[in-house]
Amino acid sequence: MGSDLPLEAETEVKDGLQTPTYPSYATQHGSGLSTASFGHRLVIACLSDPVASSIGPTQEAGTAYFNISGTQYLLSNTGLMLGIAFAPMALNPLSELLGRVKTFGISMSIYTLLFIPQTLTKSYAGFVISRLLIGVFGSVASSMIAGTLVDMYGSKTRGRAMNAFTLSIFIGQGVGPAIAAHIAEKTDYRWVWGYQGIASAVGLAWYLSVAKETRPSLPPVEFDDGSHAVSKRWRHLLDAISVSISRPFVYLTTEPIVIALSLWVGFAWGVIFLFASSVFVVFGSYGFSVSECSLFLIPVAIGGCLASVASLHQDHIYSRASRRASPAKAAPEARLHHPCVGGVMLAAGLWFYAWTARPSIHWIVPGIALVIVNAGTFSIYLGVYSYLSDAYEHFSSSANASQSFVRNVLGAVFPLFARRLYQALGPPQAGSIVAAFATILAAVPFLLVRYGAVLRARSRATSEIQALLKS
């Protein structure tokens, strides 16, 4: 997209690479992209995003349609989630070359078109391949939102924007599967994917009609000999891809903070996908149909909404810490007050759910437990992102890519054993195993509040950050 603004580039160091930024460009055009980004997110959140979590509610219909086993059907979701986990590391740097709008438009156009073969194919292999590619191209747009928020908002206002984006995800994960289950039960199974593709197309058209660029593509730069054979922007892109792929895995093996938070948020995220399958076992014992059982996924959205409002208090806590630390920055641990509570809520809610989800106890009771679980998960999700962004500063993209990778891998694995676990052991015993892991991991934010500063001081990554800041 063109601009009538003279662009004056500043330089920021992002993941160790010097990258030009255009603050005047973002200021001039940010509101349009903000409206488009969040409008697009909220429109398709309940419709298109649940392409992953709709597998659990449609398992019976899908296995009958393709004449395959339940495990085979669930494996189609494993491929999609692995695509979401791996693809952003290699493809996200394209926004540096093409700009946000072009990258988003291209990836989401391919994503939307891939719903056609997913909807129409009668081949299980074609279904699996379509979902894998949907995961690859859909992941780019979702993961790029964080970079867009950096373009548009300062650190003091970015939190609420991230809150809104996170809320759209939870709304989608809660409401979308319920819609999918009703469609699969009442109409043709293929319309589960057909309506999601239509919703994505509508959202994409809206986005492209109003979106304005916040990060223009990098201009080609000639070498002194006038050669156009190799552009500096392509060299920069290759460097960015190399860093984007390698550094997250380095952090997952060398950075205790990243390892602990990735396991914690990964487990919490996996629980959402575990519920997307297990609620049909638990509430099926009450005599509910598949579509009725799917309504018990709506607490994902309700819990997200409640935690989203409560997180405004976390913003107040951080603002107060910032004022006290001025002129220095507040410690990243100031971001962890609500996540500490969220970890306790996740564990307590899981224990509550495990021992109340039985026909002798009214269904509203385990339903309330699910709201508590998902309110805690929302606080964890938002808190981990904010903490890693503050703690790793210029390397925050890699740190958050690490936790995103673990989240999506566990989201791919949990549904594979969810129903079997609950059917084999029964809801109380199976739920207790899940709750026990949540109880252990609930210690993570408390330990970081106590020892986070020490770990950051010993971290090789944060030492590199300080060296970059001084250079």
XYZ file of C-alpha atoms in Angstrom:
471
model
C 0.000 0.000 0.000
C 1.252 3.425 -0.839
C 1.723 6.334 1.506
C 1.957 10.062 1.088
C 4.072 10.309 4.220
C 7.818 10.768 4.000
C 9.045 7.795 5.995
C 11.842 8.361 8.457
C 13.168 5.083 9.694
C 14.466 4.559 13.187
C 16.384 1.445 14.145
C 15.376 -1.041 16.795
C 17.108 -4.239 17.762
C 14.683 -7.128 17.531
C 15.913 -10.601 18.319
C 19.460 -9.409 17.857
C 18.924 -7.936 14.394
C 18.839 -4.254 13.561
C 15.425 -3.555 12.093
C 14.105 -0.256 10.748
C 10.858 0.951 12.304
C 8.483 3.662 11.160
C 6.730 5.208 14.148
C 5.168 8.040 12.142
C 3.765 5.481 9.716
C 2.195 3.473 12.510
C 0.814 6.600 14.163
C -0.743 7.803 10.919
C -2.270 4.476 9.892
C -2.551 2.545 13.157
C -6.217 3.207 13.893
C -7.365 1.703 10.614
C -5.345 -1.444 11.081
C -6.427 -1.634 14.723
C -10.078 -1.574 13.711
C -9.499 -4.107 10.960
C -7.351 -6.449 13.053
C -9.626 -6.623 16.064
C -12.788 -6.429 13.993
C -11.549 -9.340 11.902
C -10.521 -11.270 15.002
C -13.870 -10.825 16.727
C -15.937 -11.597 13.624
C -14.263 -14.933 12.888
C -13.364 -15.825 16.490
C -16.636 -17.678 17.036
C -16.716 -19.049 13.510
C -13.389 -19.745 11.818
C -10.795 -19.981 14.610
C -12.297 -23.146 16.160
C -11.083 -25.151 13.160
C -8.854 -26.936 15.710
C -11.177 -27.283 18.699
C -14.124 -28.390 16.514
C -12.558 -31.818 16.027
C -13.668 -33.099 19.457
C -17.354 -32.143 19.068
C -17.498 -33.603 15.538
C -15.657 -36.853 16.239
C -18.673 -39.147 15.827
C -19.857 -37.458 12.630
C -16.343 -37.274 11.173
C -15.453 -40.899 11.830
C -18.711 -42.008 10.218
C -18.168 -39.758 7.186
C -14.631 -40.992 6.471
C -15.215 -44.518 7.851
C -12.157 -44.298 10.101
C -11.383 -44.766 13.795
C -11.697 -42.009 16.363
C -7.928 -41.917 16.817
C -7.385 -41.442 13.081
C -9.855 -38.568 13.069
C -8.114 -36.897 16.010
C -4.748 -37.257 14.250
C -6.003 -34.835 11.598
C -5.994 -32.231 14.337
C -2.480 -33.177 15.406
C -1.228 -32.242 11.950
C -3.045 -28.916 12.054
C -1.658 -28.030 15.485
C 1.880 -29.004 14.504
C 1.550 -26.721 11.486
C 0.525 -23.927 13.836
C 3.493 -24.737 16.090
C 6.253 -24.823 13.475
C 5.213 -22.527 10.619
C 5.387 -19.084 12.288
C 9.074 -19.492 13.079
C 9.928 -19.671 9.381
C 7.182 -17.523 7.859
C 6.687 -14.622 10.274
C 9.826 -12.733 9.138
C 8.084 -12.273 5.772
C 6.223 -9.328 7.303
C 9.587 -7.560 7.487
C 9.883 -7.854 3.711
C 6.283 -7.450 2.577
C 4.694 -5.436 5.389
C 1.925 -6.565 7.736
C -1.080 -6.133 5.441
C 0.360 -8.011 2.458
C 1.632 -10.848 4.633
C -1.694 -11.114 6.423
C -3.669 -10.862 3.195
C -1.666 -13.517 1.342
C -1.571 -16.013 4.216
C -5.248 -15.577 5.112
C -6.327 -15.819 1.472
C -4.597 -19.197 1.156
C -5.982 -20.217 4.562
C -9.519 -19.364 3.446
C -9.218 -21.177 0.106
C -8.018 -24.320 1.881
C -11.433 -24.671 3.507
C -12.746 -25.689 0.069
C -10.833 -28.998 -0.159
C -11.294 -29.602 3.569
C -15.053 -29.261 3.103
C -15.475 -31.143 -0.171
C -12.935 -33.960 0.038
C -14.166 -37.485 0.616
C -10.618 -38.724 1.163
C -9.213 -38.935 4.669
C -5.716 -38.243 3.308
C -6.985 -35.118 1.549
C -8.663 -34.010 4.770
C -5.438 -34.413 6.755
C -3.332 -32.549 4.186
C -5.871 -29.715 3.977
C -5.851 -29.287 7.751
C -2.059 -29.358 7.923
C -1.864 -26.523 5.378
C -4.652 -24.615 7.139
C -2.545 -24.772 10.284
C 0.533 -23.515 8.438
C -1.075 -20.494 6.782
C -3.550 -19.674 9.549
C -0.759 -19.542 12.112
C 1.027 -16.679 10.353
C -1.851 -14.246 10.705
C -2.581 -15.098 14.339
C 1.031 -14.962 15.481
C 1.624 -11.710 13.579
C -0.938 -9.876 15.729
C 1.661 -9.469 18.494
C 4.002 -7.645 16.136
C 1.136 -5.484 14.932
C 0.389 -4.452 18.508
C 4.037 -3.480 18.976
C 3.712 -1.269 15.895
C 0.567 0.446 17.121
C 0.871 0.705 20.897
C 3.416 1.694 23.490
C 4.245 -0.574 26.419
C 1.795 1.217 28.732
C -1.229 0.754 26.454
C -0.310 -2.489 24.719
C -1.611 -4.621 27.584
C -5.265 -3.786 26.992
C -4.935 -4.403 23.264
C -3.399 -7.815 23.974
C -6.225 -8.425 26.434
C -8.791 -7.835 23.680
C -6.973 -10.134 21.277
C -6.671 -12.887 23.890
C -10.355 -12.554 24.720
C -11.267 -13.106 21.061
C -9.333 -16.386 21.150
C -11.193 -17.596 24.237
C -14.559 -16.602 22.777
C -13.741 -18.610 19.680
C -12.550 -21.661 21.606
C -15.712 -21.603 23.731
C -18.519 -20.729 21.336
C -17.148 -22.092 18.057
C -17.083 -25.809 18.960
C -20.652 -25.573 20.258
C -21.756 -24.188 16.893
C -19.818 -26.927 15.110
C -21.429 -29.671 17.201
C -24.927 -28.410 16.450
C -24.183 -28.213 12.718
C -22.725 -31.736 12.660
C -25.724 -33.124 14.527
C -28.495 -31.247 12.711
C -27.182 -30.880 9.137
C -24.505 -32.195 6.765
C -21.180 -32.749 8.573
C -19.260 -30.945 5.817
C -20.952 -27.657 6.692
C -18.886 -27.579 9.897
C -15.920 -26.588 7.753
C -17.959 -24.834 5.078
C -19.375 -22.213 7.419
C -15.941 -21.615 8.940
C -14.519 -20.987 5.472
C -17.337 -18.559 4.657
C -16.770 -16.733 7.946
C -13.064 -16.470 7.212
C -13.781 -15.064 3.733
C -16.123 -12.420 5.154
C -13.605 -11.434 7.814
C -10.769 -11.282 5.293
C -12.793 -9.064 2.935
C -13.535 -6.700 5.804
C -9.902 -6.600 6.816
C -8.581 -5.864 3.335
C -11.179 -3.144 2.761
C -10.119 -1.019 5.734
C -6.608 -2.146 6.707
C -3.746 0.337 6.670
C -0.110 -0.628 6.941
C 1.808 -0.054 10.173
C 5.108 -1.514 9.002
C 5.932 -0.890 5.331
C 8.026 -3.371 3.419
C 11.753 -2.756 3.538
C 13.000 -0.909 0.437
C 15.623 -2.599 -1.734
C 19.123 -1.241 -1.186
C 21.805 -1.268 -3.881
C 25.406 -2.164 -3.169
C 28.159 0.267 -4.034
C 28.776 -1.427 -7.377
C 25.144 -0.824 -8.350
C 24.278 -4.501 -8.430
C 20.666 -5.492 -7.861
C 21.499 -9.210 -7.753
C 21.307 -9.396 -3.974
C 19.270 -6.968 -1.927
C 20.061 -6.168 1.664
C 16.451 -6.765 2.541
C 16.693 -10.366 1.311
C 19.876 -10.866 3.296
C 18.104 -9.411 6.330
C 15.164 -11.741 5.729
C 17.397 -14.819 5.627
C 19.087 -13.718 8.850
C 15.689 -13.150 10.457
C 14.421 -16.589 9.412
C 17.558 -18.252 10.778
C 17.147 -16.505 14.131
C 13.390 -17.079 14.181
C 13.838 -20.834 13.759
C 16.860 -21.505 15.963
C 16.615 -19.221 18.975
C 13.263 -20.443 20.385
C 14.652 -23.984 20.608
C 17.845 -22.697 22.221
C 15.737 -20.951 24.860
C 13.706 -24.110 25.456
C 16.891 -25.933 26.419
C 18.943 -23.229 28.159
C 16.606 -20.657 29.751
C 14.951 -21.840 33.003
C 12.393 -19.018 32.904
C 11.285 -19.873 29.372
C 11.228 -23.610 30.107
C 9.088 -23.226 33.234
C 6.615 -20.746 31.765
C 6.308 -22.703 28.518
C 5.434 -25.904 30.375
C 2.947 -24.040 32.575
C 1.078 -22.185 29.829
C 1.392 -25.206 27.520
C -0.332 -27.412 30.069
C -3.066 -24.819 30.669
C -3.657 -24.481 26.930
C -3.694 -28.246 26.505
C -6.445 -28.462 29.131
C -8.733 -26.417 26.864
C -8.268 -28.981 24.100
C -8.613 -31.826 26.586
C -12.021 -30.461 27.588
C -12.994 -30.179 23.908
C -13.034 -33.991 23.898
C -13.619 -35.036 27.512
C -16.817 -33.043 28.166
C -18.643 -35.479 25.896
C -17.730 -38.347 28.210
C -18.418 -36.433 31.416
C -21.718 -34.811 30.480
C -22.813 -37.689 28.292
C -23.291 -39.557 31.579
C -25.988 -36.988 32.423
C -27.928 -38.108 29.353
C -27.087 -35.065 27.223
C -26.713 -35.353 23.449
C -23.484 -34.416 21.651
C -24.764 -30.939 20.790
C -25.966 -30.413 24.358
C -22.623 -31.563 25.770
C -20.858 -29.063 23.509
C -22.574 -26.223 25.364
C -20.294 -27.015 28.297
C -17.415 -25.586 26.251
C -19.010 -22.131 26.466
C -17.448 -21.680 29.955
C -14.178 -21.151 28.050
C -15.691 -17.909 26.742
C -17.385 -16.996 30.031
C -14.214 -17.550 32.042
C -12.249 -15.526 29.498
C -14.686 -12.612 29.724
C -14.559 -12.552 33.534
C -10.760 -12.766 33.619
C -10.483 -10.102 30.918
C -12.325 -7.628 33.126
C -10.323 -8.675 36.191
C -7.061 -8.183 34.301
C -7.689 -4.439 34.309
C -6.673 -4.635 37.963
C -3.399 -6.275 36.890
C -2.820 -3.267 34.612
C -3.343 -1.018 37.630
C -0.827 -3.035 39.658
C 1.761 -2.756 36.904
C 1.152 0.986 36.463
C 1.687 1.512 40.174
C 4.907 -0.520 40.055
C 6.069 1.551 37.079
C 5.523 4.796 38.966
C 7.474 3.478 41.930
C 10.355 2.320 39.737
C 10.501 5.517 37.650
C 12.648 6.506 35.826
C 13.625 2.822 35.497
C 11.220 0.170 34.257
C 9.128 -1.892 36.625
C 10.422 -5.408 37.231
C 8.781 -8.020 34.977
C 7.595 -9.816 38.104
C 5.034 -7.018 38.533
C 3.166 -8.728 35.670
C 2.670 -11.934 37.676
C 0.185 -10.987 40.397
C -2.911 -12.132 38.523
C -1.170 -15.126 36.925
C -0.343 -16.314 40.463
C -4.050 -16.234 41.248
C -4.814 -17.764 37.857
C -2.585 -20.757 38.549
C -4.378 -21.421 41.829
C -7.760 -21.031 40.108
C -6.773 -23.500 37.388
C -5.724 -26.144 39.913
C -8.673 -25.559 42.257
C -11.140 -25.548 39.376
C -9.779 -28.834 38.044
C -10.104 -30.521 41.456
C -13.616 -29.070 41.772
C -14.535 -30.374 38.313
C -13.022 -33.811 38.894
C -15.111 -34.587 41.960
C -18.406 -32.902 41.077
C -18.845 -34.074 37.458
C -21.195 -36.980 38.156
C -24.930 -37.491 37.550
C -25.709 -37.392 41.284
C -24.587 -33.739 41.372
C -26.429 -31.111 39.322
C -24.656 -30.301 36.050
C -24.443 -26.604 36.920
C -21.818 -27.390 39.579
C -19.137 -28.829 37.250
C -20.181 -26.118 34.792
C -19.145 -23.495 37.349
C -15.883 -25.374 37.857
C -15.171 -25.057 34.130
C -15.666 -21.287 34.329
C -13.110 -21.127 37.156
C -10.644 -23.264 35.189
C -10.857 -21.087 32.110
C -10.702 -17.800 33.995
C -7.442 -19.040 35.469
C -6.180 -20.147 32.063
C -6.872 -16.694 30.601
C -4.795 -15.018 33.324
C -1.965 -17.494 32.739
C -2.003 -17.008 28.958
C -1.964 -13.218 29.176
C 0.528 -13.098 32.050
C 3.091 -15.378 30.412
C 3.085 -13.327 27.225
C 3.477 -10.050 29.158
C 6.184 -11.387 31.468
C 8.333 -12.802 28.677
C 7.936 -9.594 26.670
C 9.252 -7.557 29.598
C 11.920 -9.989 30.767
C 13.449 -10.653 27.349
C 12.776 -7.246 25.772
C 14.586 -7.282 22.398
C 14.522 -11.085 22.351
C 10.850 -11.291 23.366
C 9.747 -12.595 19.962
C 11.923 -15.672 20.416
C 10.885 -16.149 24.039
C 7.198 -16.011 23.146
C 7.760 -18.235 20.112
C 9.137 -20.824 22.545
C 6.033 -20.863 24.706
C 3.761 -20.733 21.656
C 5.503 -23.797 20.234
C 5.016 -25.781 23.452
C 1.387 -24.642 23.742
C 0.482 -25.829 20.291
C 2.364 -29.120 20.561
C 0.522 -29.955 23.792
C -2.704 -28.774 22.176
C -1.998 -31.358 19.477
C -1.299 -34.174 21.950
C -3.914 -33.741 24.701
C -7.004 -34.581 22.577
C -5.424 -37.889 21.528
C -5.796 -39.379 24.997
C -8.598 -37.278 26.528
C -11.601 -39.511 25.873
C -9.709 -42.747 26.509
C -8.374 -41.402 29.798
C -11.812 -40.377 31.054
C -13.495 -43.546 29.764
C -10.864 -45.872 31.235
C -10.465 -44.282 34.668
C -13.709 -42.385 35.107
C -14.027 -38.593 35.502
C -12.935 -38.381 39.182
C -9.695 -40.316 38.759
C -8.837 -38.916 35.325
C -9.663 -35.392 36.456
C -7.525 -35.829 39.565
C -4.475 -36.695 37.458
C -4.922 -33.507 35.432
C -5.542 -31.464 38.589
C -2.408 -32.854 40.245
C -0.227 -31.614 37.382
C -1.938 -28.214 37.569
C -1.254 -28.056 41.312
C 2.461 -28.698 40.811
C 2.752 -26.161 37.994
C 0.868 -23.527 40.016
C 4.129 -22.965 41.898
C 5.821 -21.545 38.778
C 4.699 -17.886 39.050
C 5.279 -17.790 42.804
C 8.831 -19.061 42.314
C 9.431 -16.434 39.629
C 8.167 -13.661 41.885
C 10.703 -14.835 44.472
C 13.642 -15.831 42.265
C 12.925 -14.254 38.874
C 15.402 -11.410 39.331
C 18.169 -13.874 40.237
C 17.431 -16.073 37.223
C 17.397 -13.088 34.894
C 20.723 -11.895 36.266
C 22.267 -15.285 35.489
C 20.614 -15.622 32.091
C 22.850 -15.521 29.045
C 20.009 -14.068 26.978
C 19.338 -11.145 29.297
C 23.083 -10.486 29.486
C 23.089 -10.201 25.694
C 20.191 -7.759 25.947
C 22.128 -5.543 28.317
C 25.114 -5.635 25.958
C 22.883 -4.581 23.061
C 21.431 -1.720 25.074
C 24.899 -0.451 25.958
C 26.246 -0.725 22.393
